[in-house]
XYZ file of C-alpha atoms in Angstrom:
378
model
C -14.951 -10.815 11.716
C -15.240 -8.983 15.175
C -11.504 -7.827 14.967
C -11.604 -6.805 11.473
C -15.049 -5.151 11.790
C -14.290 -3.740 15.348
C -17.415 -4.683 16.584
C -19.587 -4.018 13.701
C -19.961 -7.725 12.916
C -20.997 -9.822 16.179
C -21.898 -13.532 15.919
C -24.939 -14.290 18.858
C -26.295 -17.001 19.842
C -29.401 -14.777 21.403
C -31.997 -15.476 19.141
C -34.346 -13.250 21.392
C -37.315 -15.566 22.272
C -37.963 -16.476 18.142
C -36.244 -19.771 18.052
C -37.927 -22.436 20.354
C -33.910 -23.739 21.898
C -34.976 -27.257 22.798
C -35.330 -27.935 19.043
C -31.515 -26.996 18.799
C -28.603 -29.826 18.828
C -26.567 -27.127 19.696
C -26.648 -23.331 20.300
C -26.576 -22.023 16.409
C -26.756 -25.355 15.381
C -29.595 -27.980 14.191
C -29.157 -31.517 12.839
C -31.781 -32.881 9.776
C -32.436 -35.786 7.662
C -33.569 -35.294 4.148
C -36.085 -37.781 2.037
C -34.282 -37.714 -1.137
C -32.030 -40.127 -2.928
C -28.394 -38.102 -2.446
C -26.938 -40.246 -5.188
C -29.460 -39.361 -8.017
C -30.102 -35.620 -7.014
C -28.728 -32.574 -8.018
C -26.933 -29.783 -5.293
C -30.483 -27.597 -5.995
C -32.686 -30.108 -5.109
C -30.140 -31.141 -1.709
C -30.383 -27.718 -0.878
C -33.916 -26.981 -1.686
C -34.898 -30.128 0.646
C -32.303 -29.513 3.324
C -34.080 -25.522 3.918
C -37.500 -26.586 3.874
C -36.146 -29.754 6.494
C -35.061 -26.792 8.462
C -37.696 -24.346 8.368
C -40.274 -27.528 9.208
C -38.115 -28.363 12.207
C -37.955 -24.891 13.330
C -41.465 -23.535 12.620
C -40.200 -20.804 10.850
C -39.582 -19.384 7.138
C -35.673 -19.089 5.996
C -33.901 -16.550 6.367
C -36.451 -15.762 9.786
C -34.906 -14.177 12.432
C -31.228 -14.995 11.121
C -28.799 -12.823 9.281
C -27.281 -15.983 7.722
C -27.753 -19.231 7.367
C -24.949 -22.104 6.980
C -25.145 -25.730 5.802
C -22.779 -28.092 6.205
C -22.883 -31.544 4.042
C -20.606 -34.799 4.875
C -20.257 -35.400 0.722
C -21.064 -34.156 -2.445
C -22.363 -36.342 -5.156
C -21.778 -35.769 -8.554
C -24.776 -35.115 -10.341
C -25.135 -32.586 -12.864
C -22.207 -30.335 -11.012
C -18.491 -30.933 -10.257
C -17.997 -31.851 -6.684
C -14.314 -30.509 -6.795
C -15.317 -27.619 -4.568
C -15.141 -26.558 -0.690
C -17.546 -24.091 -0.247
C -19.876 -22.102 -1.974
C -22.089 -18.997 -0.867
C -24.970 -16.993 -2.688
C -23.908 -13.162 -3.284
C -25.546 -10.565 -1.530
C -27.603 -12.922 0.334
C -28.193 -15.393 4.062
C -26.869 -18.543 2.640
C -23.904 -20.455 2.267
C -22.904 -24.602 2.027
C -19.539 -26.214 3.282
C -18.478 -29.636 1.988
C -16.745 -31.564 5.057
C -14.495 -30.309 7.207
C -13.898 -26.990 5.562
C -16.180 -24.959 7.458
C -13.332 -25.832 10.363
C -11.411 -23.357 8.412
C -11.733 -19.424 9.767
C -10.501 -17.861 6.420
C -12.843 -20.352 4.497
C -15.665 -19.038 6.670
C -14.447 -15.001 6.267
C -14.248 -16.377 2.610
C -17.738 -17.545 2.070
C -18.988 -14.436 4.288
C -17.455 -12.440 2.616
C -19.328 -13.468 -0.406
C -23.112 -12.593 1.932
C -21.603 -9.743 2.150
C -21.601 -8.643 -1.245
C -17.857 -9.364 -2.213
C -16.410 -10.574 -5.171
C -13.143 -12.359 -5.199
C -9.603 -10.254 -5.186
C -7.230 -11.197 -7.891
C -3.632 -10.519 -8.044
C -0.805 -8.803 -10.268
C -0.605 -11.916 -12.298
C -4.357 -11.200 -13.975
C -5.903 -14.299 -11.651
C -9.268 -14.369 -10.013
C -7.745 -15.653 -6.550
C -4.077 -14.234 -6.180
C -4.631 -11.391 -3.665
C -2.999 -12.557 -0.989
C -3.192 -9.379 0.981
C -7.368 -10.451 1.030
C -9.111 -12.928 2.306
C -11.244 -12.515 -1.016
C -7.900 -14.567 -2.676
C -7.939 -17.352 -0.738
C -4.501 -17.185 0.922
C -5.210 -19.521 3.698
C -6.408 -22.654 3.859
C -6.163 -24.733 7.125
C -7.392 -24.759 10.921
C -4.839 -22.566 12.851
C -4.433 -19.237 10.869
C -7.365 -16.911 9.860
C -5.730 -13.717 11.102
C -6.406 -11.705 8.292
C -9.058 -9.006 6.816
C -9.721 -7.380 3.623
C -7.993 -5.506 1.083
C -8.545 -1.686 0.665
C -10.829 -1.822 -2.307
C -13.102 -4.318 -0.167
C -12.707 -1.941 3.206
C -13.776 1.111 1.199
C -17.299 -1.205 0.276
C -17.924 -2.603 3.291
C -17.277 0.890 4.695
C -19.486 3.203 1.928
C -21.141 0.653 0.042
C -23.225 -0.844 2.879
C -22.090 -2.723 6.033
C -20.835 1.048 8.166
C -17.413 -0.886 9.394
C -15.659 2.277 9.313
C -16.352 5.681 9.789
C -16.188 7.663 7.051
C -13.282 10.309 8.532
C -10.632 7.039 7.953
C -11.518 7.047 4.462
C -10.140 10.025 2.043
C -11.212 10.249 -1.559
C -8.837 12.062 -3.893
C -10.101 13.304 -6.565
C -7.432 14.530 -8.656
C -9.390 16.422 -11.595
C -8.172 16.386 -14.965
C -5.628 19.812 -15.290
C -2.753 18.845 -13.138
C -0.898 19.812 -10.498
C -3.142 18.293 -7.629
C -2.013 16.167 -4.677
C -2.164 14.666 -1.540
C 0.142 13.437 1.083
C -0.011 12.198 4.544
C 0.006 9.494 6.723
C -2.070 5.803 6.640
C -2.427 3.105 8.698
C -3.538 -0.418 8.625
C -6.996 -1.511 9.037
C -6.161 -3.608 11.819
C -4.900 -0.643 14.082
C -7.922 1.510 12.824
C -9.060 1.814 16.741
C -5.431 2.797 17.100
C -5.893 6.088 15.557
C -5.013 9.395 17.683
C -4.599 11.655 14.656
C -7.429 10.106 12.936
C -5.286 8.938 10.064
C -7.057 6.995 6.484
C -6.985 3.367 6.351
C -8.144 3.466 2.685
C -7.489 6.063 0.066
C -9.690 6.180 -3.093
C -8.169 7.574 -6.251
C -11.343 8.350 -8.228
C -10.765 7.951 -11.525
C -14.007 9.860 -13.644
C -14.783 5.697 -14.421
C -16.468 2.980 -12.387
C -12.839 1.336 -11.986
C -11.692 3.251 -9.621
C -7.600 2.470 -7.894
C -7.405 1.950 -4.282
C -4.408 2.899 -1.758
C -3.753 1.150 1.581
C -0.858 0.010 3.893
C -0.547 -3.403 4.628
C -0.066 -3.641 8.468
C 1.062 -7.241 9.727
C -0.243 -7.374 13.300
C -3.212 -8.056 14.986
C -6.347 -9.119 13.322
C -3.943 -8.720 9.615
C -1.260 -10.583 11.335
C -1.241 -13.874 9.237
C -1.436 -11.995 5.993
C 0.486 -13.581 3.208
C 1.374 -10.938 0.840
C 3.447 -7.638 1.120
C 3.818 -7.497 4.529
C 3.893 -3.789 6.003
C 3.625 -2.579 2.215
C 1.915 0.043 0.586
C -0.427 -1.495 -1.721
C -2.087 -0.513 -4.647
C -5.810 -2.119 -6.175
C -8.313 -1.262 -9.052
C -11.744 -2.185 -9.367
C -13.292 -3.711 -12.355
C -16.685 -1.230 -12.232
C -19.283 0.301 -9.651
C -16.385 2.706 -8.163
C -16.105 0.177 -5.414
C -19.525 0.263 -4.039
C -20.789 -3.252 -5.009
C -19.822 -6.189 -5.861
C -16.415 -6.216 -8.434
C -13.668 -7.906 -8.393
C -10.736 -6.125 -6.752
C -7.109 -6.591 -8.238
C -3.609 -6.407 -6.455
C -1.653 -3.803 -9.083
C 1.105 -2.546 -7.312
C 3.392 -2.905 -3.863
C 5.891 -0.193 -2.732
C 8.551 0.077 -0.234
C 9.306 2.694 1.551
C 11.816 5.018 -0.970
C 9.890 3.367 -4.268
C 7.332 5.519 -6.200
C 5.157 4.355 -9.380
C 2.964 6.181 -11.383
C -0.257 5.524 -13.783
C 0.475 6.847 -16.776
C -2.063 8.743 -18.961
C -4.224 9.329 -15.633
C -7.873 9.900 -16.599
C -6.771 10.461 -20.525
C -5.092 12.982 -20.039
C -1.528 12.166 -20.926
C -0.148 13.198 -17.505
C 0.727 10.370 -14.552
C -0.619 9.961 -11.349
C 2.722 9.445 -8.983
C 2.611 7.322 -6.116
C 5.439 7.802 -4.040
C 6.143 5.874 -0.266
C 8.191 8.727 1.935
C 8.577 6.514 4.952
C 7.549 3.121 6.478
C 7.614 3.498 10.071
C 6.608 0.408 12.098
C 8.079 0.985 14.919
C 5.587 3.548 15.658
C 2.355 3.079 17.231
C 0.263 2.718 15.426
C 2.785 1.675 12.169
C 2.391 4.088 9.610
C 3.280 5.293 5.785
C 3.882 8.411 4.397
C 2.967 8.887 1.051
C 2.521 11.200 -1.944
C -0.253 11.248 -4.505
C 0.579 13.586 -7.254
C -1.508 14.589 -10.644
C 0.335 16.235 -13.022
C 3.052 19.153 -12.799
C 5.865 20.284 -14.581
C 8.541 17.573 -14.384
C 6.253 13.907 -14.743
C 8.939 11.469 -14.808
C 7.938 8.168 -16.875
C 6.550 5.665 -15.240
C 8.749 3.056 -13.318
C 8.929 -0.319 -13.672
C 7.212 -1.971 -10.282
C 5.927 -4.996 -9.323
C 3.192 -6.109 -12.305
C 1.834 -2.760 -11.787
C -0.892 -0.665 -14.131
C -23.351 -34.582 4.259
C -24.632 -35.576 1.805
C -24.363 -39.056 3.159
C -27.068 -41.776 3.311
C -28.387 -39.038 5.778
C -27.652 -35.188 5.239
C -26.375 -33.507 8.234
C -26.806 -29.918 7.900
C -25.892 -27.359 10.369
C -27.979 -24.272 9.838
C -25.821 -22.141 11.947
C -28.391 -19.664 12.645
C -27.643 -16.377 14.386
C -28.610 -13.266 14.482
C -26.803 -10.043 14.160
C -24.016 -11.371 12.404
C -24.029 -15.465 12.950
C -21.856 -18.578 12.481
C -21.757 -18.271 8.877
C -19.433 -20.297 7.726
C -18.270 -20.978 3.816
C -15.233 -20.637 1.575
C -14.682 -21.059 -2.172
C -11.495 -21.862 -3.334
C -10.129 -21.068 -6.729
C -11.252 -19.790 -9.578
C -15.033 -18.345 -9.937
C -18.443 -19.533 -11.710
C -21.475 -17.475 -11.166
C -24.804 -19.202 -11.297
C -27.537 -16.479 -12.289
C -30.810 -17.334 -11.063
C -32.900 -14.455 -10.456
C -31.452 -11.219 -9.105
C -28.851 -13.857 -6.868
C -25.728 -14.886 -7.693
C -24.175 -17.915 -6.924
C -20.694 -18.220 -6.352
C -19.416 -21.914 -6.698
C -15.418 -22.652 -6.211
C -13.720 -25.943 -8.357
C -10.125 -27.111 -8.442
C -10.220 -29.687 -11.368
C -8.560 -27.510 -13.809
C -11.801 -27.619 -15.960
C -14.251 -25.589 -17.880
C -18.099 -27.056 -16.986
C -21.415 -26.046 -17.428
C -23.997 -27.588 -15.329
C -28.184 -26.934 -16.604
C -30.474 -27.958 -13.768
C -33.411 -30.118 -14.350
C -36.071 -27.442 -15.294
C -33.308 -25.624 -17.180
C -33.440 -22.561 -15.337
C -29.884 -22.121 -14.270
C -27.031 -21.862 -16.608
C -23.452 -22.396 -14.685
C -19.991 -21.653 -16.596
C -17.172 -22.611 -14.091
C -13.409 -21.904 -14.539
C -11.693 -24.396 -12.455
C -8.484 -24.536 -10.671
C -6.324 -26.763 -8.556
């Protein structure tokens, strides 16, 4: 999160005199024991009890001093949910849970954060909630030794002008074609991970605004540094739309298009109009430093060719040991989901749970106040 944020997101352990430390098992981290039968209670009641174990132990009301909060359970039971999941994490909001060893996982944790942070998940050019591999948001890694990768365009644009200031706004470029024609842009962009790499102040993100809430989203897919374990269209121009908000909020992203350097695509019927909106990748050039791609963005004009084919385009144990991981600024949050998503709507939060059982499930806790619909993969 430091890399990809540069800065703007830093974990602390300085809880500036408002935690008493002694009652810590570790810095960010406290151990409890919950009174309730784990066998014969439901996740909201673990939960529930596990917080107010915490904020007893502590002295303090939840969320308190902390930006986010993280627990960490040995087991799931299944009672009134499917256990089949890693990780889950409320939207918008402090708090997250990790089953096992998951939260050992860095893009689990960017995962789940992600989530606090007001993402949805990124899906891909096969219509999928999770296939984005160029995002963390599509869960392309899952194990202890890679993590080195950030966020698609559509989710740097958010976190940039929708809350969260990663980026300053001279790196992003809105194009706002019109609807007569014969408008266009064309320059240089560079990867988010060599946005502090920037002498000519070049975009990391270019917005295609589309007169709609589902805006498309332009960005170049640099392999190194902080994006260096990225799984998907490596060094690529890439190419995302957003399902409504015009990538403000929370949306799901998806992966339409990747482009080589030479290769071009176009929307066709841009904005109703009945003329395209041409993408077209001059150059690739990473042997430059920073790496960069030229492109063209053009609306309209007298000779629209017809659009090309491109790629798909258009512990809960006998004794719960939870690890509030309890920072401030931006803390040891640590979650992931993992497939595809059910939303839990309780109030004005919602709850993003991930499943791999290849099942549909509903799940109606005890006082019948949440409803949960789950798609499940493996």
């Amino acid at each position: 999160f430091d890399a990809c944020s540069f800065g703007r997101f830093a974990v602390s352990e300085n809880y500036e005199g408002q935690v008493d430390a002694t009652r810590l098992s570790a810095p960010g981290v406290v151990d409890v024991s919950i009174n309730v039968q784990l066998n014969r209670s439901t996740q909201a009641t673990i939960v529930q009890a596990s917080l107010q174990a915490v904020e007893q132990k502590l002295g303090l009301s939840l969320p308190g001093p902390f930006d986010h909060v993280v627990l960490i359970v040995e087991e799931c039971y299944r009672v009134g949910t499917d256990c089949a999941f890693a990780a889950y994490a409320y939207v918008n909001h402090w708090l997250s849970l990790f089953k096992g060893d998951n939260f050992k996982y860095p893009a689990v944790q960017m995962h789940e954060i992600g989530h606090n942070l007001n993402f949805a998940h990124s899906g891909g050019m096969d219509g999928e909630t999770y296939t984005d591999h160029t995002c963390l948001m599509g869960n392309p890694l899952f194990s202890d030794d890679v993590g080195k990768m950030c966020f698609n365009p559509a989710k740097t644009f958010q976190i940039s002008q929708g809350g969260g200031g990663w980026y300053d706004d001279s790196h992003i470029i809105e194009f706002d074609s019109g609807t007569w024609g014969t408008t266009s842009w064309s320059g240089n962009i560079i990867g988010v991970a060599e946005y502090n790499n920037n002498p000519y102040n070049d975009p990391v993100v270019i917005k295609l605004e589309s007169g709609t809430g589902r805006d498309w989203f332009v960005g170049f897919n640099r392999a190194v540094g902080s994006n260096s374990d990225n799984v998907e269209a490596d060094d690529s121009v890439t190419i995302y739309k957003v399902m409504d908000g015009d990538g403000l909020g929370y949306s799901t992203s998806s992966l339409k298009g990747t482009l080589r350097s030479g290769q071009s695509t176009a929307i066709s019927n841009w904005r109703e109009t009945g003329m395209n909106l041409v993408i077209e990748v001059n150059e690739i050039n990473t042997k430059a430093n920073p790496g960069y791609a030229h492109i063209t963005i053009t609306f309209g004009g007298p000779d629209q060719p017809p659009p090309p084919p491109v790629t798909s385009f258009l512990g809960l144990a006998l004794t719960l040991s939870v690890i509030g991981a309890l920072c401030l600024g931006a803390l040891f949050y640590m979650l992931c989901c993992c497939t595809k998503n059910s939303f839990i709507e309780n109030q004005d939060i919602i709850f993003v749970d991930e499943s791999y059982n290849g099942e549909s499930f509903e799940e109606n806790d005890d006082d019948g106040s949440v409803i949960h619909v789950g798609y499940a993969v493996k």
